Amino acid sequence: RDWSEAVGVVTLRGGAPSVIEYSEIGEARAQEANEDGVLKYNAANICLQAYSLDFLCKPALEYKTIWHIARKDIPTIEGKQPGIKLEGFIFDVFEVAKTFRLLQVDRAAEFSAIKNASDSGKPDTPQTALASLSRLHRSWLRQAGAPLPDDDENGEGPIC
């Protein structure tokens, strides 16, 4: 994961599992690395979680929402205006969970975010996810001996 990616990271806060949102971590903290050069905050929270019904009906239901401040452009009748939104996240209940597990995977093989519209000019669009999936599928096909044209200098090739 790149330190500047707009994604929260899973960490421990007061000994309990927690997520620090990308908008709250700060540049210096986001860039902190361990002695071996690996980012200290390297466990991106991609919001794929599983909760037991018992947990959702008792501890999570009784949990007092933590409000996060998000500075965003807000659509209005006069166009987008800078504003402040309050956001509450389901993953804030991690801290009251008796059991918590984290699975880290090879990002190139397991994850490609879709956060933005195709025409946004930003990363993490349906097109970038399709390109990631196609790269993975081409690698599988090549490993199985399928004759495919080489990818171009940008790592792009046929949609698979």
XYZ file of C-alpha atoms in Angstrom:
160
model
C 0.000 0.000 0.000
C 1.207 3.519 -0.748
C 1.246 5.804 2.307
C -0.754 8.491 0.475
C -3.606 6.207 -0.594
C -7.017 7.456 0.506
C -7.824 4.450 2.693
C -8.097 3.935 6.435
C -5.645 1.619 8.173
C -6.255 -1.049 10.800
C -4.195 -0.585 13.952
C -4.425 -0.915 17.728
C -5.682 2.018 19.757
C -5.442 1.587 23.525
C -4.809 -2.127 22.922
C -8.050 -2.592 20.966
C -8.425 -3.012 17.203
C -9.289 0.205 15.466
C -9.202 2.009 12.123
C -7.530 5.356 11.565
C -9.170 7.076 8.620
C -6.893 8.446 5.896
C -8.233 11.926 6.551
C -7.250 11.668 10.241
C -3.834 9.979 10.206
C -1.728 12.894 8.926
C 1.145 12.724 6.442
C 3.972 12.217 8.937
C 2.248 9.358 10.746
C 1.105 7.726 7.494
C 4.743 7.622 6.308
C 6.157 6.047 9.502
C 8.096 2.877 8.743
C 9.479 0.008 10.805
C 13.236 -0.685 10.960
C 12.957 -2.882 7.856
C 11.400 -0.030 5.843
C 7.860 -1.447 5.797
C 5.094 1.056 6.518
C 4.072 0.902 10.172
C 0.441 1.461 9.148
C 0.303 -0.987 6.230
C -3.002 -2.803 6.827
C -5.478 -1.011 4.587
C -9.087 -1.282 5.710
C -11.022 -2.173 2.562
C -14.299 -2.509 4.472
C -14.837 -6.207 3.866
C -15.932 -7.376 7.275
C -17.998 -10.152 8.797
C -19.891 -9.755 12.061
C -21.877 -12.291 14.053
C -25.562 -11.560 14.550
C -25.031 -11.810 18.332
C -22.393 -9.076 18.134
C -24.559 -6.791 15.998
C -27.601 -7.265 18.258
C -25.830 -6.515 21.544
C -22.359 -4.889 21.831
C -22.438 -3.174 18.439
C -26.000 -1.949 18.943
C -25.091 -0.438 22.326
C -21.931 1.194 20.961
C -21.922 4.993 21.067
C -21.192 6.302 17.586
C -17.895 8.097 17.076
C -18.335 10.967 14.646
C -15.503 11.594 12.209
C -15.057 14.991 10.587
C -14.697 14.890 6.801
C -13.917 18.023 4.835
C -15.471 17.537 1.419
C -17.043 19.358 -1.461
C -20.782 19.119 -0.887
C -23.250 19.381 -3.791
C -25.695 22.272 -3.365
C -28.174 24.020 -5.659
C -25.383 26.535 -6.330
C -22.830 23.856 -7.240
C -20.244 22.158 -5.063
C -19.279 24.042 -1.927
C -16.543 23.204 0.602
C -18.089 21.819 3.732
C -17.774 19.590 6.744
C -19.611 16.285 7.033
C -19.912 14.075 10.077
C -19.411 10.405 9.252
C -19.966 7.312 11.383
C -18.343 4.008 10.399
C -19.384 0.429 11.174
C -15.746 -0.503 11.745
C -15.568 1.749 14.818
C -17.236 -1.129 16.712
C -14.022 -3.185 16.331
C -12.893 -1.901 19.729
C -15.712 -3.705 21.572
C -15.317 -7.015 19.726
C -14.196 -9.979 21.830
C -12.750 -11.625 18.719
C -11.011 -9.806 15.882
C -9.065 -11.236 12.957
C -7.245 -9.465 10.163
C -6.396 -11.059 6.836
C -3.682 -9.415 4.747
C -3.439 -10.524 1.136
C -1.437 -9.815 -1.999
C -3.186 -6.690 -3.215
C -2.438 -7.265 -6.897
C -4.183 -10.632 -6.743
C -6.971 -9.870 -4.283
C -8.080 -6.233 -4.366
C -8.667 -3.235 -6.606
C -10.740 -0.394 -5.221
C -13.630 1.271 -7.006
C -14.135 4.621 -5.288
C -14.524 7.086 -8.133
C -16.543 7.552 -11.292
C -14.953 6.696 -14.615
C -14.829 10.321 -15.712
C -13.531 11.716 -12.384
C -9.882 11.950 -13.436
C -9.021 10.110 -10.203
C -7.661 6.603 -9.598
C -9.756 3.685 -8.335
C -12.381 3.635 -11.077
C -14.250 0.759 -12.713
C -11.659 0.918 -15.522
C -8.661 0.592 -13.182
C -10.352 -2.345 -11.423
C -11.011 -4.024 -14.782
C -7.368 -3.478 -15.784
C -6.187 -5.034 -12.483
C -8.475 -8.018 -12.911
C -7.369 -8.479 -16.522
C -3.660 -8.377 -15.489
C -4.361 -11.093 -12.914
C -6.283 -13.230 -15.406
C -3.555 -12.808 -18.067
C -0.950 -13.966 -15.526
C -3.031 -17.083 -14.778
C -3.512 -17.803 -18.474
C 0.214 -17.380 -19.196
C 1.095 -19.669 -16.258
C -1.226 -22.271 -17.801
C 0.594 -21.914 -21.139
C -1.995 -19.897 -23.045
C -0.511 -17.942 -25.964
C -1.248 -14.260 -25.300
C 0.305 -11.146 -26.810
C 2.793 -9.364 -24.566
C 1.529 -6.492 -22.411
C 2.551 -3.030 -23.545
C 5.041 -0.824 -21.665
C 2.235 0.293 -19.312
C 1.385 -3.290 -18.328
C -1.796 -3.220 -20.403
C -2.917 -6.066 -22.598
C -6.065 -7.735 -23.826
C -9.102 -7.778 -21.534
C -9.313 -11.268 -20.041
